[in-house]
Tab-separated table of C-alpha atoms in Angstrom:
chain	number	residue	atom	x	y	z
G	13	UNK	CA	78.373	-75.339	-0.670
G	14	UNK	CA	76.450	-71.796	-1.628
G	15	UNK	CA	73.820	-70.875	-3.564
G	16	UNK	CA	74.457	-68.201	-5.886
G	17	UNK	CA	71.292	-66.341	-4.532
G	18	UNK	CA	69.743	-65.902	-1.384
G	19	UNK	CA	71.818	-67.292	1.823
G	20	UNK	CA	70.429	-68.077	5.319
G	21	UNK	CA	73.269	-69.143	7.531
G	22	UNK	CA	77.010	-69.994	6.545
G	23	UNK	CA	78.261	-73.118	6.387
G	24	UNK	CA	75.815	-76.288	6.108
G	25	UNK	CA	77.540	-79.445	5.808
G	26	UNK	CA	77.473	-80.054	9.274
G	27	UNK	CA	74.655	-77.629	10.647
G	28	UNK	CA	75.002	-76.848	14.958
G	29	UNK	CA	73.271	-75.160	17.065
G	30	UNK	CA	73.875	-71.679	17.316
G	31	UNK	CA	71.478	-69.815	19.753
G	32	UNK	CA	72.443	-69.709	23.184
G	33	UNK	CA	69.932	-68.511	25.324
G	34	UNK	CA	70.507	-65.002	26.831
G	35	UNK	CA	66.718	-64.478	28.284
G	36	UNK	CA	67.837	-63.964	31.845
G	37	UNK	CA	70.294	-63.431	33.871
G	38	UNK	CA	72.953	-66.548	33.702
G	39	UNK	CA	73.067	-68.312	36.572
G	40	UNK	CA	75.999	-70.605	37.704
G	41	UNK	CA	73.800	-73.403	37.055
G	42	UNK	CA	73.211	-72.000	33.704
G	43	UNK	CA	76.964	-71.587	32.713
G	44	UNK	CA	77.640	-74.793	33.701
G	45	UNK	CA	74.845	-76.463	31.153
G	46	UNK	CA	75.697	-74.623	28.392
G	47	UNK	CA	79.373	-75.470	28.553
G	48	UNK	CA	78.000	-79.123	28.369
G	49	UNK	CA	75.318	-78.303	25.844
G	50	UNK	CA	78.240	-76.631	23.586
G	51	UNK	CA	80.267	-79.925	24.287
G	52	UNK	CA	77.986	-82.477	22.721
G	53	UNK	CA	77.155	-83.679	26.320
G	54	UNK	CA	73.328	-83.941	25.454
G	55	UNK	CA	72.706	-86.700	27.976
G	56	UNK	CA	74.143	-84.733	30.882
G	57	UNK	CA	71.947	-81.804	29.922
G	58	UNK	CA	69.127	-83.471	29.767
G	59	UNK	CA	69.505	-85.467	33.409
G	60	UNK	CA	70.572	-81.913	34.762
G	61	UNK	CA	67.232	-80.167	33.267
G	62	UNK	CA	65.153	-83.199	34.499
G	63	UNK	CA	66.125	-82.934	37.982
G	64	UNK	CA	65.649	-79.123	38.292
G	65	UNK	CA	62.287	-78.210	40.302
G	66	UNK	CA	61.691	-75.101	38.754
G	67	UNK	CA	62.468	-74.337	35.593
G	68	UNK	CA	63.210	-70.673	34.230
G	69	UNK	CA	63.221	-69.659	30.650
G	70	UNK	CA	67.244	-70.397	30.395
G	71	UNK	CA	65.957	-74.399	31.187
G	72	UNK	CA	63.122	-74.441	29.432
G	73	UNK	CA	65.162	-73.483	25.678
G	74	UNK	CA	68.003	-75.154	26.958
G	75	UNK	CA	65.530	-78.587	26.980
G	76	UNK	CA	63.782	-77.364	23.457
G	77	UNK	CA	67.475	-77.084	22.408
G	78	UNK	CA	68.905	-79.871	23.394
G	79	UNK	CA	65.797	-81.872	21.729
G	80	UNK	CA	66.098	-80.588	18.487
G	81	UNK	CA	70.268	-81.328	18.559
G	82	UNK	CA	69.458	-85.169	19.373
G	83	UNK	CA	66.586	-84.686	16.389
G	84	UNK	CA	64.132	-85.968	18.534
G	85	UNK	CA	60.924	-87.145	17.710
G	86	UNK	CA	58.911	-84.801	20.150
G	87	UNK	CA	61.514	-82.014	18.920
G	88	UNK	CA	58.443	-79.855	17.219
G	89	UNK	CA	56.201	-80.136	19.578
G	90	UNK	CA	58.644	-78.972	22.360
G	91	UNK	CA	59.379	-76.078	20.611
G	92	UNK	CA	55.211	-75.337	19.403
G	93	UNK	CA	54.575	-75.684	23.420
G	94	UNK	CA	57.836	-72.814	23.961
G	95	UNK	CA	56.466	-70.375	21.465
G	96	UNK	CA	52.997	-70.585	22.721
G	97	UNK	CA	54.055	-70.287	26.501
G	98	UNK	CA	55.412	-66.918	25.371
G	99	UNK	CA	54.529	-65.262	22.368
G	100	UNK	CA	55.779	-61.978	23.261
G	101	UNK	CA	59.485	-62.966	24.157
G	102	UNK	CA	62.284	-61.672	21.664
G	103	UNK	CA	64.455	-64.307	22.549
G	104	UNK	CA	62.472	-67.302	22.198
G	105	UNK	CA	61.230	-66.191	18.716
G	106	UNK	CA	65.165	-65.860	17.856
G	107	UNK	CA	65.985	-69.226	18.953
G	108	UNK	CA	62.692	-70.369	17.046
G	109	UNK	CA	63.962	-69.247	13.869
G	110	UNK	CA	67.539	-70.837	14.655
G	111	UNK	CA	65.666	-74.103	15.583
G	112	UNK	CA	63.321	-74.352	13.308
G	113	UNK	CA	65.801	-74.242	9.829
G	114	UNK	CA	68.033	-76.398	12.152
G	115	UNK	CA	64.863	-78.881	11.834
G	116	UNK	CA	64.721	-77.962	8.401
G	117	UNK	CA	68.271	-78.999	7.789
G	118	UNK	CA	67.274	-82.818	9.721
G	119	UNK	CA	64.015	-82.813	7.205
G	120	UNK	CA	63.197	-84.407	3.951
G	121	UNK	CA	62.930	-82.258	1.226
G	122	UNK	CA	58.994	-81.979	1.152
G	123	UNK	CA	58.808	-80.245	4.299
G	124	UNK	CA	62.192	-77.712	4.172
G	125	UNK	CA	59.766	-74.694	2.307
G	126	UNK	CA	57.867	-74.584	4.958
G	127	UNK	CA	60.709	-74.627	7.730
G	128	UNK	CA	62.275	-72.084	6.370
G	129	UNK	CA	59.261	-69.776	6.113
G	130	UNK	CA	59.081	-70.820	9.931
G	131	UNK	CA	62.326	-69.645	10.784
G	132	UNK	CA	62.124	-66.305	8.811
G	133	UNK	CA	58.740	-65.814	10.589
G	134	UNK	CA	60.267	-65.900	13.964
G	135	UNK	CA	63.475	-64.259	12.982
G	136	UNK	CA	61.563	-60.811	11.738
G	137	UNK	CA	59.107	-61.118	14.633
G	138	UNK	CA	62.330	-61.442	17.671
G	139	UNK	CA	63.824	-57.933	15.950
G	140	UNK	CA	60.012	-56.165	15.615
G	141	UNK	CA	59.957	-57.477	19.525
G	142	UNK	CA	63.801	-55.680	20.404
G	143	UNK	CA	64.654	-53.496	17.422
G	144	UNK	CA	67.608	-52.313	19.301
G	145	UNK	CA	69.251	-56.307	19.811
G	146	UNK	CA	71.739	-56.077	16.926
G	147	UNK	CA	71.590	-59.900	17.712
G	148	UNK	CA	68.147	-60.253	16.353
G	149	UNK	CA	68.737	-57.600	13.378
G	150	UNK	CA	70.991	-59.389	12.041
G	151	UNK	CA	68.866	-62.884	12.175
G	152	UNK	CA	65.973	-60.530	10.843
G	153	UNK	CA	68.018	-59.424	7.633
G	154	UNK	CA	68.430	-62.672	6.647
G	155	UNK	CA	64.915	-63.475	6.780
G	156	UNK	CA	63.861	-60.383	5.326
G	157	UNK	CA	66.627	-61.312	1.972
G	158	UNK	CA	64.932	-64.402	1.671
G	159	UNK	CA	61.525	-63.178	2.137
G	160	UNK	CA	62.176	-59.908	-0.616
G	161	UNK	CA	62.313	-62.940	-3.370
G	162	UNK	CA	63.876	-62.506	-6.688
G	163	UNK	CA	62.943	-59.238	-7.960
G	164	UNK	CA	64.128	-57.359	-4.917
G	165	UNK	CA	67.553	-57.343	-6.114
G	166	UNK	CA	68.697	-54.815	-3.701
G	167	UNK	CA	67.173	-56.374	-0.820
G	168	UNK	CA	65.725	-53.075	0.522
G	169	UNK	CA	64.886	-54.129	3.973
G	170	UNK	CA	68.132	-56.501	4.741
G	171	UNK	CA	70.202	-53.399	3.118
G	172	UNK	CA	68.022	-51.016	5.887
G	173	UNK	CA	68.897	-52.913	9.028
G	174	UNK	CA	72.535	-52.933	7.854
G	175	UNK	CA	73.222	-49.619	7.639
G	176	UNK	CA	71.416	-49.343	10.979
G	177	UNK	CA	73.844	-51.547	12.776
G	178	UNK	CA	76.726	-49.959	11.058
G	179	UNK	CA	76.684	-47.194	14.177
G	180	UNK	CA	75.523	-49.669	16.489
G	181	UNK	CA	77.590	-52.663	16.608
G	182	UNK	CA	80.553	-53.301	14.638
G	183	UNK	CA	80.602	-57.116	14.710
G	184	UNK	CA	77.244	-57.656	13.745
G	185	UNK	CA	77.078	-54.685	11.367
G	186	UNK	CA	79.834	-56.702	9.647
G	187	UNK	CA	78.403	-59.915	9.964
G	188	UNK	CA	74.927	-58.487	8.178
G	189	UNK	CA	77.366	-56.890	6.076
G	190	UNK	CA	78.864	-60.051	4.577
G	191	UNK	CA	75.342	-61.960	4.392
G	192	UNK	CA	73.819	-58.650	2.024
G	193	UNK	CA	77.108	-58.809	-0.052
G	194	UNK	CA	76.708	-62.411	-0.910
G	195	UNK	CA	72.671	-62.027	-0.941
G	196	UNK	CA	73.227	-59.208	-3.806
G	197	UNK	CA	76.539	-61.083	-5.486
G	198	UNK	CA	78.648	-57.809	-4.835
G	199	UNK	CA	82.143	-59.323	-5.436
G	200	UNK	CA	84.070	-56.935	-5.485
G	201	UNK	CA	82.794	-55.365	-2.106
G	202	UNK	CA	82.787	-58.923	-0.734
G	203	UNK	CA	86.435	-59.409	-1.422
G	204	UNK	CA	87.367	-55.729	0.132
G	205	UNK	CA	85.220	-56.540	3.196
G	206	UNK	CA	87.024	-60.052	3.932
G	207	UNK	CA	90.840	-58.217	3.448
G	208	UNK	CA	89.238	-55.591	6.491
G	209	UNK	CA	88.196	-58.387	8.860
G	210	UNK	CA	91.038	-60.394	8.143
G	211	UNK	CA	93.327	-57.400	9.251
G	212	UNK	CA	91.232	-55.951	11.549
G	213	UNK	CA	88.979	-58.671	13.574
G	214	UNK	CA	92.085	-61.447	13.081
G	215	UNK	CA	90.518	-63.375	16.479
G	216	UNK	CA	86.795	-62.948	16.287
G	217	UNK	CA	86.403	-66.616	15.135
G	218	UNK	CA	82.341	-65.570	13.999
G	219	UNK	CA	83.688	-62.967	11.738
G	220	UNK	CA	86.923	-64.808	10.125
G	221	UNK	CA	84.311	-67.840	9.340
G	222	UNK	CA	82.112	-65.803	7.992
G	223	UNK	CA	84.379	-64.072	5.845
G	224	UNK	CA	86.022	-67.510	4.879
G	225	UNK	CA	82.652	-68.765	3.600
G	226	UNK	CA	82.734	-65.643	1.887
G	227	UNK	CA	85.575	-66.305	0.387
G	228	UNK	CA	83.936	-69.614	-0.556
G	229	UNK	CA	81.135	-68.132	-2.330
G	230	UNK	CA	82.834	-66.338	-4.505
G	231	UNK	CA	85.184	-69.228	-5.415
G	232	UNK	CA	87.911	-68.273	-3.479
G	233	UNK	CA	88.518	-71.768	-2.547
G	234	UNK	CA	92.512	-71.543	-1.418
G	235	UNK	CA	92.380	-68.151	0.620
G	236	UNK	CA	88.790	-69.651	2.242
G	237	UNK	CA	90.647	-72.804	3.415
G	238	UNK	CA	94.163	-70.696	4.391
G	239	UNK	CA	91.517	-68.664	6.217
G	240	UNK	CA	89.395	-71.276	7.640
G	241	UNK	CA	92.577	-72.574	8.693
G	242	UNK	CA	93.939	-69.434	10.440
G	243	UNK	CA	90.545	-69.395	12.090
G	244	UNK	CA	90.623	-72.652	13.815
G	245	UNK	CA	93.859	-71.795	14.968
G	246	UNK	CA	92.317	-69.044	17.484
G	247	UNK	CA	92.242	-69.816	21.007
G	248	UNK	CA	89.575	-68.277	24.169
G	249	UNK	CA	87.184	-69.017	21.853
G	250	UNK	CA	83.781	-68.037	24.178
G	251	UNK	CA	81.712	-71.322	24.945
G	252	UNK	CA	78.669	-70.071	22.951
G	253	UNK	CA	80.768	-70.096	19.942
G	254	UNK	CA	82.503	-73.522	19.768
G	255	UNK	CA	80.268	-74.650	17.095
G	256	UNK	CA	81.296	-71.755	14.843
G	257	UNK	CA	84.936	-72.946	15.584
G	258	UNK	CA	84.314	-76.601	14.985
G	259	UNK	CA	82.869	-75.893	11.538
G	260	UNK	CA	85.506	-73.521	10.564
G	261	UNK	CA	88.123	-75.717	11.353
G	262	UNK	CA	86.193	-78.600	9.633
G	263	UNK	CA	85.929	-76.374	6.354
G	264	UNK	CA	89.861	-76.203	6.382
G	265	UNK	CA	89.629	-79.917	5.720
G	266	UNK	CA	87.014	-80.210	3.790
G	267	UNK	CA	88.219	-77.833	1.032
G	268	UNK	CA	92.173	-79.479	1.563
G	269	UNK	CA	90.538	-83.001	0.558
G	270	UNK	CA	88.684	-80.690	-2.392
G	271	UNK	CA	92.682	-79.886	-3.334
G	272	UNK	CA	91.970	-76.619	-2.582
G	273	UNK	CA	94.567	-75.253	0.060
G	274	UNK	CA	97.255	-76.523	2.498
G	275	UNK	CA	96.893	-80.177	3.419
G	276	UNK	CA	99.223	-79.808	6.228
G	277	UNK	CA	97.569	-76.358	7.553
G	278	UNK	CA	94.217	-79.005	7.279
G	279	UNK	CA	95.787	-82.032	9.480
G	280	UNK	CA	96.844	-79.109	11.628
G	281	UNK	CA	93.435	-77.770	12.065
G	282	UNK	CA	92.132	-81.159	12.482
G	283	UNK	CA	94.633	-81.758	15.161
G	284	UNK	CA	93.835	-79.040	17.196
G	285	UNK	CA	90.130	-79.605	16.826
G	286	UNK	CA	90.213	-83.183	18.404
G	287	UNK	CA	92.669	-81.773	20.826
G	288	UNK	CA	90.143	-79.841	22.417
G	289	UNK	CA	87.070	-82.500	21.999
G	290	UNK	CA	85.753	-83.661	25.363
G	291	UNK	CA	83.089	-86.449	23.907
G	292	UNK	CA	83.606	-89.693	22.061
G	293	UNK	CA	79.979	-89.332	19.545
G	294	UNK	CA	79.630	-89.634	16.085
G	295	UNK	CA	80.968	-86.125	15.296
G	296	UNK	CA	84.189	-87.114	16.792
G	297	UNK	CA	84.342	-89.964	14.667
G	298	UNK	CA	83.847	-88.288	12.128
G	299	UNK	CA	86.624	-85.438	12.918
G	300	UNK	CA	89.017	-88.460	13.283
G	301	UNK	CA	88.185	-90.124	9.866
G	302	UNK	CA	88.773	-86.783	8.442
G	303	UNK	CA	92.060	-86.318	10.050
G	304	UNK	CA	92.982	-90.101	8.669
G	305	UNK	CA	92.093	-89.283	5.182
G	306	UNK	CA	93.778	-85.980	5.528
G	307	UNK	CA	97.570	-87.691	6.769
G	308	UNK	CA	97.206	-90.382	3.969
G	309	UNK	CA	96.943	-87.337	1.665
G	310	UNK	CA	99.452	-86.029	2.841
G	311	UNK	CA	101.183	-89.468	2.458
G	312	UNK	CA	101.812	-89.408	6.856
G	313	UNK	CA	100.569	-93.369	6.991
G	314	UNK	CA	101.022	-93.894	10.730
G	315	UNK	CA	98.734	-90.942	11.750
G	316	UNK	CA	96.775	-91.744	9.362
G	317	UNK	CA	96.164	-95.165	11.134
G	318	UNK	CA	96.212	-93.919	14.245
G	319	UNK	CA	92.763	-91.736	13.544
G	320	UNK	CA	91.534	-94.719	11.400
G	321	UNK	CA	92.279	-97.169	14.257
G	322	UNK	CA	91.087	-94.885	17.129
G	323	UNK	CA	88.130	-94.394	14.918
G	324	UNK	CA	87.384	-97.956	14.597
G	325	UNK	CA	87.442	-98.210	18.239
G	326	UNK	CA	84.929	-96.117	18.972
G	327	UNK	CA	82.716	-96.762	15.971
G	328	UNK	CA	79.295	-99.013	17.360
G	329	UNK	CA	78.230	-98.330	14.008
G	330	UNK	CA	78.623	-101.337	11.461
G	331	UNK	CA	78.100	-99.578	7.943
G	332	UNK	CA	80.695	-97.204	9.049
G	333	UNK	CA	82.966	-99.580	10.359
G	334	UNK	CA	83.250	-100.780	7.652
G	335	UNK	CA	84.432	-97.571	5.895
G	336	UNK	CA	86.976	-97.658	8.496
G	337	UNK	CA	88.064	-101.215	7.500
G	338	UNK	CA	88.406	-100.381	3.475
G	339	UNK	CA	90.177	-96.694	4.747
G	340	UNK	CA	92.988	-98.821	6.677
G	341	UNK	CA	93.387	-100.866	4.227
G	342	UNK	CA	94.271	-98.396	1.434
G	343	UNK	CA	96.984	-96.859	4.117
G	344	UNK	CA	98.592	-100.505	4.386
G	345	UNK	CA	98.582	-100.931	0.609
C-alpha cells in the first residue's frame, strides 16, 4: 500500500477528495453543497452550481471539484482556468495541489511525474502565500519531502515546517509529524507517536487514520486494521472529513480480507459505513461487495447474500454483475 520512501497522502486504494474550500466566509448555501459534495451527490451539486447567478470563489472550486471527482473530460482545463483567474489565492493553489495528484491518481502512468510535480508546485506556493495556515504547511511538507529527492535523507525543509507547527497547531503538527516519520523510515519514533494519538486524540478520525496507515507502513498490519477499525467506529465526524472516515473504515476491511486483523471488527466497520451512506453509486456497491465477502469469511452466509443480492440490484454494470453472480454462488455452495 506504501512506498518505503517518500509518501504524499495516506491511503490510495480508493483516493477522495479532500480539500474543502475555506476561501470565504461559508454561506448557508455553501454548507448545504458541501454536505452533498461530501455525500457523492455530484449531480445535485452540479444543478445547484449551474443555477447560481453569481458565483463566488466557494462555487467556483466547488464546480472545479466536483469535475475532477466525476473525472471529467474538461476536468484540467477547469482547474488551468481557476488557477489563472487567481494566481495569488492561498487556497486555490492548496486545492490545486489536492486536485491535481487526485488527477494523477485517475491518469495513466505516462503522465503521473508530471502531476505530481503539479501538485507539489501548488502545495509549496499556497504555504509561501499564508505561511501562518498550518493547513497549507502541512500540504507544503509533503511537497517539499518529495521535492528534497533521495539524498536529502533528513528532509531539511519538511523537518523545518514541522517543528514550526509543533507550537502552532497540535493536530497538524502531528499530522506533519507522522508524514516526516514515515518520509525518513524512523520506526521507532513512528510507533511511539501512534501509542500518543491513540491515547490522546482517540476521536480525531484524521489523526487515528493517519496513524493507522502508519501503522501500515511499518508492517503493523493487525494493530493498523484494530485501529482502522476503532476509527470508523467514531461518530460527529465533521462533513469535510467523511472521506477520511470512509477510507479508514474501508482499510479495516481491506486488511481483514488480507487475514490481517478482526474479521468481525471488519463486517462491523463495514456495517456502520453503509449505515450512514445516503447514495446508491458505484462506491456503494462496492462497500456492499466488500461487506459480502467479509460475512462469507466470516462463514455469516445470509448477510453475506444479503450485500451480494442488494449489490446485484443496484449494479447497471454487466462485467461486475457478473462478479456478483460467481460471489453468490460460492455462498450457496
Amino acid at each position: 500500500m506504501f512506498t518505503t520512501t517518500v509518501i504524499r497522502v495516506g491511503f490510495t486504494a480508493l483516493v477522495m477528495l479532500c480539500a474543502t474550500s475555506q476561501a470565504q466566509q461559508p454561506t448557508p448555501q455553501t454548507t448545504s453543497l458541501e454536505s452533498a459534495f461530501y455525500n457523492r451527490q455530484y449531480e445535485q451539486v452540479a444543478e445547484a452550481l449551474a443555477a447560481q447567478k453569481n458565483k463566488d470563489l466557494n462555487s467556483e472550486i466547488m464546480a472545479v471539484s466536483v469535475a475532477v471527482a466525476q473525472d471529467s473530460d474538461d476536468k484540467e482545463a477547469m482547474l488551468n482556468a481557476l488557477i489563472k483567474r487567481h494566481p495569488e489565492n492561498a487556497e486555490v493553489h492548496f486545492v490545486a495541489g489536492e486536485l491535481w495528484y487526485q488527477i494523477k491518481e485517475q491518469s495513466n502512468l505516462f503522465n503521473k511525474l508530471g502531476l505530481v510535480e503539479k501538485s507539489n508546485k501548488h502545495s509549496i506556493r499556497a504555504a509561501e502565500l499564508a505561511p501562518n495556515n498550518p493547513k497549507y504547511l502541512v500540504a507544503a511538507a509533503k511537497a517539499l519531502a518529495i521535492e528534497s529527492g533521495f539524498w536529502d535523507s533528513e528532509k531539511k525543509a519538511s523537518k523545518a515546517i514541522v517543528e514550526r507547527l509543533k507550537d502552532m497547531d497540535k493536530h497538524y503538527y502531528y499530522l506533519a509529524l507522522m508524514d516526516y516519520l514515515q518520509n525518513t523510515q524512523n520506526e521507532s519514533l513512528a510507533l511511539q507517536t501512534v501509542d500518543f494519538v491513540n491515547q490522546h486524540y482517540p476521536h480525531d478520525i484524521a489523526l487515528v487514520n493517519r496513524a493507522a496507515n502508519l501503522l501500515w507502513t511499518f508492517s503493523a498490519k493487525e494493530q493498523a486494521q484494530n485501529l482502522f477499525a476503532k476509527g470508523c467506529q467514531i461518530n460527529n465526524v465533521a462533513t469535510g472529513l467523511l472521506p477520511t472516515w470512509r477510507d479508514t473504515c474501508v482499510s479495516a476491511a481491506y486488511l481483514a480480507l488480507q487475514e490481517h486483523g478482526d474479521k468481525q471488527l471488519a463486517v462491523d466497520a463495514m456495517e456502520h459505513l453503509i449505515s450512514k451512506e445516503q447514495v446508491e453509486d458505484e462506491q456503494h456497491i462496492e462497500y456492499l461487495m466488500l461487506l459480502g465477502e467479509l460475512s462469507r469469511a466470516v462463514k455469516d452466509n445470509n448477510k453475506a447474500k444479503s450485500a451480494y443480492q442488494q449489490a446485484l440490484t443496484l449494479s447497471n454494470d454487466s462485467s461486475t454483475k457478473r462478479d456478483i453472480r460467481r460471489a453468490l454462488d460460492k455462498v450457496s455452495q
